[in-house]
Tab-separated table of C-alpha atoms in Angstrom:
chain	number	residue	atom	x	y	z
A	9	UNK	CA	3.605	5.110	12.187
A	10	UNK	CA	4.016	5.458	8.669
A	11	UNK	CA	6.591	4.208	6.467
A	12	UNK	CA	8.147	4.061	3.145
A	13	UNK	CA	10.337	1.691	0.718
A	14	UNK	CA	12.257	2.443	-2.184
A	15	UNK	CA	13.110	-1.028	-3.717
A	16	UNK	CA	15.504	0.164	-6.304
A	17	UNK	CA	18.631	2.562	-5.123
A	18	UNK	CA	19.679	2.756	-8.825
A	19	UNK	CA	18.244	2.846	-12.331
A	20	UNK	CA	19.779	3.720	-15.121
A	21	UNK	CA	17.925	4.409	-18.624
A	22	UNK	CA	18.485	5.075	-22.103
A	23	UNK	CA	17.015	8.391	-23.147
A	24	UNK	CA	13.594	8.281	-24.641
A	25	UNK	CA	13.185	5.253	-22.938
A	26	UNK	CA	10.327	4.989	-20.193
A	27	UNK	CA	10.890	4.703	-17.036
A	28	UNK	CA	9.076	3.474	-13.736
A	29	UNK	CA	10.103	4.017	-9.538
A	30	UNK	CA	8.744	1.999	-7.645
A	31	UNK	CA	6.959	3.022	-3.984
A	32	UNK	CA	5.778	1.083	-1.332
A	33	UNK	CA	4.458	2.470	1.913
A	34	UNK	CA	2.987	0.957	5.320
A	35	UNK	CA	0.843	2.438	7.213
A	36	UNK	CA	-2.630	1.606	9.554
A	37	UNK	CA	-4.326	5.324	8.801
A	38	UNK	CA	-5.245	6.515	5.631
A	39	UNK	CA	-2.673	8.580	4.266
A	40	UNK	CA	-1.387	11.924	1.619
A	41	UNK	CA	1.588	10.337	-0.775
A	42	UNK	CA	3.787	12.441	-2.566
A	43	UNK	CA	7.090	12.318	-5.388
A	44	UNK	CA	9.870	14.524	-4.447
A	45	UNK	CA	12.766	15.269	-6.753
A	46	UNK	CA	16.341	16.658	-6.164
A	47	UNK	CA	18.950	17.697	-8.444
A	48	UNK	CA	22.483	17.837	-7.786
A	49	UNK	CA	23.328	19.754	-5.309
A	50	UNK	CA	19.687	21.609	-5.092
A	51	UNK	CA	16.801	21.185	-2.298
A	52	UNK	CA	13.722	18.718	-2.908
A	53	UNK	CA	11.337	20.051	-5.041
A	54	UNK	CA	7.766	18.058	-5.271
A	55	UNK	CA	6.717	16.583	-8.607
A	56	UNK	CA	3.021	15.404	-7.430
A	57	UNK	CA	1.110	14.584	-4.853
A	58	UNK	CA	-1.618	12.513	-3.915
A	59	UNK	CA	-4.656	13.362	-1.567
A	60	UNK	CA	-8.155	11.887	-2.830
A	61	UNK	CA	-10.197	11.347	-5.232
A	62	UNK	CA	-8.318	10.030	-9.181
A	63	UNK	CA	-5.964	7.219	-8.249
A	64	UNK	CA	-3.938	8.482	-11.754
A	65	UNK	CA	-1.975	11.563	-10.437
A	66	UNK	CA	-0.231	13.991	-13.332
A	67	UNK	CA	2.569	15.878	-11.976
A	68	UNK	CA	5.419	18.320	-13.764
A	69	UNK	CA	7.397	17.629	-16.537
A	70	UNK	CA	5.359	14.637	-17.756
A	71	UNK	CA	5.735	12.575	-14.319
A	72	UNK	CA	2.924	10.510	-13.380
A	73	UNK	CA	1.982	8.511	-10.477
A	74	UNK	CA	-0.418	5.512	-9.852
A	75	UNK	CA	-2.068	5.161	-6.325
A	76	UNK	CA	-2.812	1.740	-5.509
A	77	UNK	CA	-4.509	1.040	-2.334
A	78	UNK	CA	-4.760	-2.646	-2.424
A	79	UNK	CA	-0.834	-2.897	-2.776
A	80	UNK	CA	-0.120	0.080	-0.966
A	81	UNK	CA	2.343	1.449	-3.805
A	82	UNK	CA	2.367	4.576	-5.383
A	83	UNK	CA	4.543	4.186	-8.438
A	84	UNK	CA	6.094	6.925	-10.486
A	85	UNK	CA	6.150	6.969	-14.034
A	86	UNK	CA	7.242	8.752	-17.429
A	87	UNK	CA	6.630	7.583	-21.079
A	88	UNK	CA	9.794	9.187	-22.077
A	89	UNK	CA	12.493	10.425	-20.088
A	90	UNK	CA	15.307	13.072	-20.814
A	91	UNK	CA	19.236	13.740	-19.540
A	92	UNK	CA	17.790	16.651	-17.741
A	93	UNK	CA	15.264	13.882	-15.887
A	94	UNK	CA	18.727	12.409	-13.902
A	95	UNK	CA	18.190	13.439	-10.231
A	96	UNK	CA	17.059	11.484	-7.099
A	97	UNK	CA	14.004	11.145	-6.307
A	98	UNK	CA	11.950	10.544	-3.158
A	99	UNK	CA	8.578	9.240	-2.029
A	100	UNK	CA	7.378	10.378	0.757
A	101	UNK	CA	4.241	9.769	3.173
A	102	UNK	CA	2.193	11.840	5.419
A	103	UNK	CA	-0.869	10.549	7.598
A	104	UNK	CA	-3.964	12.405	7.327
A	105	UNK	CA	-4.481	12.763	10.953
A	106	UNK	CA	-0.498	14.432	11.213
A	107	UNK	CA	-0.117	15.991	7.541
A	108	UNK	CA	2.735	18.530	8.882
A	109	UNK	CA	5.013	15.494	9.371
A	110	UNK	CA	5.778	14.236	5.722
A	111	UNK	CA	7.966	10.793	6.090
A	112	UNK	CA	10.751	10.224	3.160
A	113	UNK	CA	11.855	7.076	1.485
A	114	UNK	CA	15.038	6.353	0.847
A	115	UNK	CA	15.400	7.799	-2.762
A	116	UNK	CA	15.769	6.123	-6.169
A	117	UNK	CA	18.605	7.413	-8.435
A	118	UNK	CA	17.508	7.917	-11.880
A	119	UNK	CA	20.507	8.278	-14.365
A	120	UNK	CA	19.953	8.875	-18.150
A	121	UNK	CA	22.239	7.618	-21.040
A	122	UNK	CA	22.502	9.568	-23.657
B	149	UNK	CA	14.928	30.067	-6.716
B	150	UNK	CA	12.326	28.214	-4.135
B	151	UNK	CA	12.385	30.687	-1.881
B	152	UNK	CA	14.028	29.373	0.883
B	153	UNK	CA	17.598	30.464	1.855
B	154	UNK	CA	19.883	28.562	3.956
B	155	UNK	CA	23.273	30.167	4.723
B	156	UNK	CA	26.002	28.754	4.967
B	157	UNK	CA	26.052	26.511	2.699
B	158	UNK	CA	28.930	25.100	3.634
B	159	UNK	CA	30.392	24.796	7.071
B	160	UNK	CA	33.380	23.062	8.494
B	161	UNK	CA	33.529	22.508	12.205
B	162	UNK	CA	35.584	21.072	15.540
B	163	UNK	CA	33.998	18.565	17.738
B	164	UNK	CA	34.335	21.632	20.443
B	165	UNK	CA	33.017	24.521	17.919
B	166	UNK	CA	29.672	25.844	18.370
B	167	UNK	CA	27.789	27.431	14.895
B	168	UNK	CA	24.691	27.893	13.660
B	169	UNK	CA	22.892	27.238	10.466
B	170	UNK	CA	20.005	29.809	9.377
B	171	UNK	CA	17.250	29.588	6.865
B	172	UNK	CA	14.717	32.168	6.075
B	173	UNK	CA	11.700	31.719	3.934
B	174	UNK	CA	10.075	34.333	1.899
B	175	UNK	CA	6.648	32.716	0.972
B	176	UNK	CA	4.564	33.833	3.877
B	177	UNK	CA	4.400	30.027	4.955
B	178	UNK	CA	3.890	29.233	8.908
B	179	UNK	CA	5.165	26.285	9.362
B	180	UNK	CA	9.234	25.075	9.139
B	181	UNK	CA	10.985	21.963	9.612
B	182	UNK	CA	14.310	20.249	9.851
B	183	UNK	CA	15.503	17.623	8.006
B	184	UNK	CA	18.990	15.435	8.107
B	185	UNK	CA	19.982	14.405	4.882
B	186	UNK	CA	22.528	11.568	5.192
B	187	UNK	CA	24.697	9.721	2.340
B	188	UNK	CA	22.368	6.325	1.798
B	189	UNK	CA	19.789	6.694	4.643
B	190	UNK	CA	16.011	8.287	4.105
B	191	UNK	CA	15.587	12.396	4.877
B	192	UNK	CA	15.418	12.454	8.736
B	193	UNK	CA	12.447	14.538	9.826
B	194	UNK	CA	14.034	16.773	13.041
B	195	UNK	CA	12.061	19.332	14.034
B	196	UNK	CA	9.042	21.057	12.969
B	197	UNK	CA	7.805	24.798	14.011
B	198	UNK	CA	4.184	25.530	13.456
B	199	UNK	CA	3.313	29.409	14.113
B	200	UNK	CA	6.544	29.519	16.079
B	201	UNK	CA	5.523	26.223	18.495
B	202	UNK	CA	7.795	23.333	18.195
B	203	UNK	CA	5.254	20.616	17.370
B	204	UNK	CA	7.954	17.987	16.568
B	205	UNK	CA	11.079	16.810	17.850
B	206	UNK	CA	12.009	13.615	16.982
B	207	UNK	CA	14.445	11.634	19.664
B	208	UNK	CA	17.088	14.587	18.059
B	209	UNK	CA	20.377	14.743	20.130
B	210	UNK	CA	20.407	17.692	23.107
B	211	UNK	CA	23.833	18.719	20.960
B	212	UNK	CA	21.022	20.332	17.956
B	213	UNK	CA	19.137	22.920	19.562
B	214	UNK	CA	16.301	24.661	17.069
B	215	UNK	CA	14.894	28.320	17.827
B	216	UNK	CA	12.508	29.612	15.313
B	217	UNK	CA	11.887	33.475	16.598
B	218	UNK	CA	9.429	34.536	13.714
B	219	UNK	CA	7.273	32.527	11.276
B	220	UNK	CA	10.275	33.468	8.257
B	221	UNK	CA	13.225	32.737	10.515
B	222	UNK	CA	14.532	29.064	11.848
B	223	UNK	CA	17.790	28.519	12.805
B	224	UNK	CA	19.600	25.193	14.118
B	225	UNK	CA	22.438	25.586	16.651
B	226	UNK	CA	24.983	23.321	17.058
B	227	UNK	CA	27.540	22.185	19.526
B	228	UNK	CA	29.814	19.623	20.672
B	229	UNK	CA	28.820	17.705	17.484
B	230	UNK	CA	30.128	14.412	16.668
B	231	UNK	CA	32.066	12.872	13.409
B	232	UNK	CA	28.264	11.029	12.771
B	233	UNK	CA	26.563	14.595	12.355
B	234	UNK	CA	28.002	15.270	9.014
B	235	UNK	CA	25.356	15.679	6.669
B	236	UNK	CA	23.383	17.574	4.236
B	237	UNK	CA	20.685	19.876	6.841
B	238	UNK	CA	17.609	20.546	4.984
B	239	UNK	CA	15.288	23.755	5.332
B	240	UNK	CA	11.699	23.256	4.164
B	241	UNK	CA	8.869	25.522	4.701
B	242	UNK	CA	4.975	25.202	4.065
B	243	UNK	CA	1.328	26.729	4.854
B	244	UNK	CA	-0.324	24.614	7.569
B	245	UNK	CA	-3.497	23.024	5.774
B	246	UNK	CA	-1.221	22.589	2.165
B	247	UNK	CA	-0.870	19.177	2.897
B	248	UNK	CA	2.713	17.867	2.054
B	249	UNK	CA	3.835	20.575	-0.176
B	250	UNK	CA	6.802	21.696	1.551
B	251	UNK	CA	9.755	23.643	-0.373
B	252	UNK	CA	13.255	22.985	0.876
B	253	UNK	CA	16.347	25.195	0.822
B	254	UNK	CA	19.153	24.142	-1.133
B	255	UNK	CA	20.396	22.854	2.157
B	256	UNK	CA	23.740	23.390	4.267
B	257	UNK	CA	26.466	20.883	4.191
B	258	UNK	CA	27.768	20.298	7.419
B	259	UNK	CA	31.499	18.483	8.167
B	260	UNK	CA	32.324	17.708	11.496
B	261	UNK	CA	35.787	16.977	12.289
């Protein structure tokens, strides 16, 4: 069975600022990884995803995320984030052998200062 | 606009009440799923349809009952529900094959009383 952690619930930044989430999963197959975001009171909506091949993955609106086998983490990253960036956001896990069933973690919630 | 409607988006029931939540997908996808979204625990993966076969059901209490009768339509009935089972229900859809690109509803907010 797959798996995913979220370490931080929280994190707040200072627009303009960069910004990292962190994602750790567990799992004994090889496996898709994906970013999910959700606005307020919206559905999830993916930001990038990760299948094969380029370990740097380049999602929408300037999101980026770094697959890293040997630590299992698949962190998400922006050089500069915006108010309009605050949202929760999920990572999520699918083995290759099941794809259909996508796994969620826990979510991080990103909040921007102005 | 994801295209993915869930109706209602809010819904208020009894312990004894028996409703039903409805999503409908107008992407041509052929696969839908259920998912629980609670305050401070991880999306709960329910149900999945796959061209109209359940291929998932995960330990989900006898009291949520899924029927997907065409590849746009899935609905989740509910009855006798329990305090616990307030949550936010999330309707995704996706093309088999896609791998992990599945686009939700904006969800129905269920409160049990």
């Amino acid at each position: 069975a797959q798996s995913v952690t979220q370490l931080d619930s929280q994190v707040p930044v200072f627009e303009e600022a960069p910004v990292e989430l962190r994602c750790n999963y567990s799992s004994s197959v090889s496996v898709y990884l994906f970013w999910y975001v959700q606005y307020p009171n919206q559905g999830l909506q993916l930001l990038l995803k990760y299948l094969s091949g380029s370990t740097l993955v380049k999602g929408i609106n300037g999101f980026e995320a770094e697959f890293n086998k040997s630590q299992t983490s698949f962190h998400l990253r922006k050089p500069s984030v915006h108010i309009s960036d605050t949202a929760e956001y999920f990572c999520a896990v699918s083995a290759e052998t099941s794809y259909d069933k996508v796994i969620f973690g826990p979510g991080t919630s990103l909040s921007v200062i102005p | 606009e994801t295209g993915v409607t869930q109706t209602p988006r809010h819904l208020v029931m009894g312990m004894t009440n028996k409703k039903s939540l409805k999503c409908e997908q107008h992407l041509g996808h052929n696969a839908m799923y259920w998912y629980k979204q609670s305050a401070k625990k991880p999306l709960e993966l329910m149900f999945v349809y796959s061209l109209e076969e359940r291929v998932e059901n995960n330990s989900v209490p006898s009291r949520f009952s899924p029927e997907c009768p065409n590849s746009s339509h899935l609905f989740l009935h509910l009855h006798t529900l329990q305090p616990e089972d307030s949550a936010l229900y999330l309707c995704a859809s996706s093309t088999r094959g896609w791998v992990g690109e599945l686009f939700f509803g904006e969800g129905s907010r269920l409160t049990v009383l």
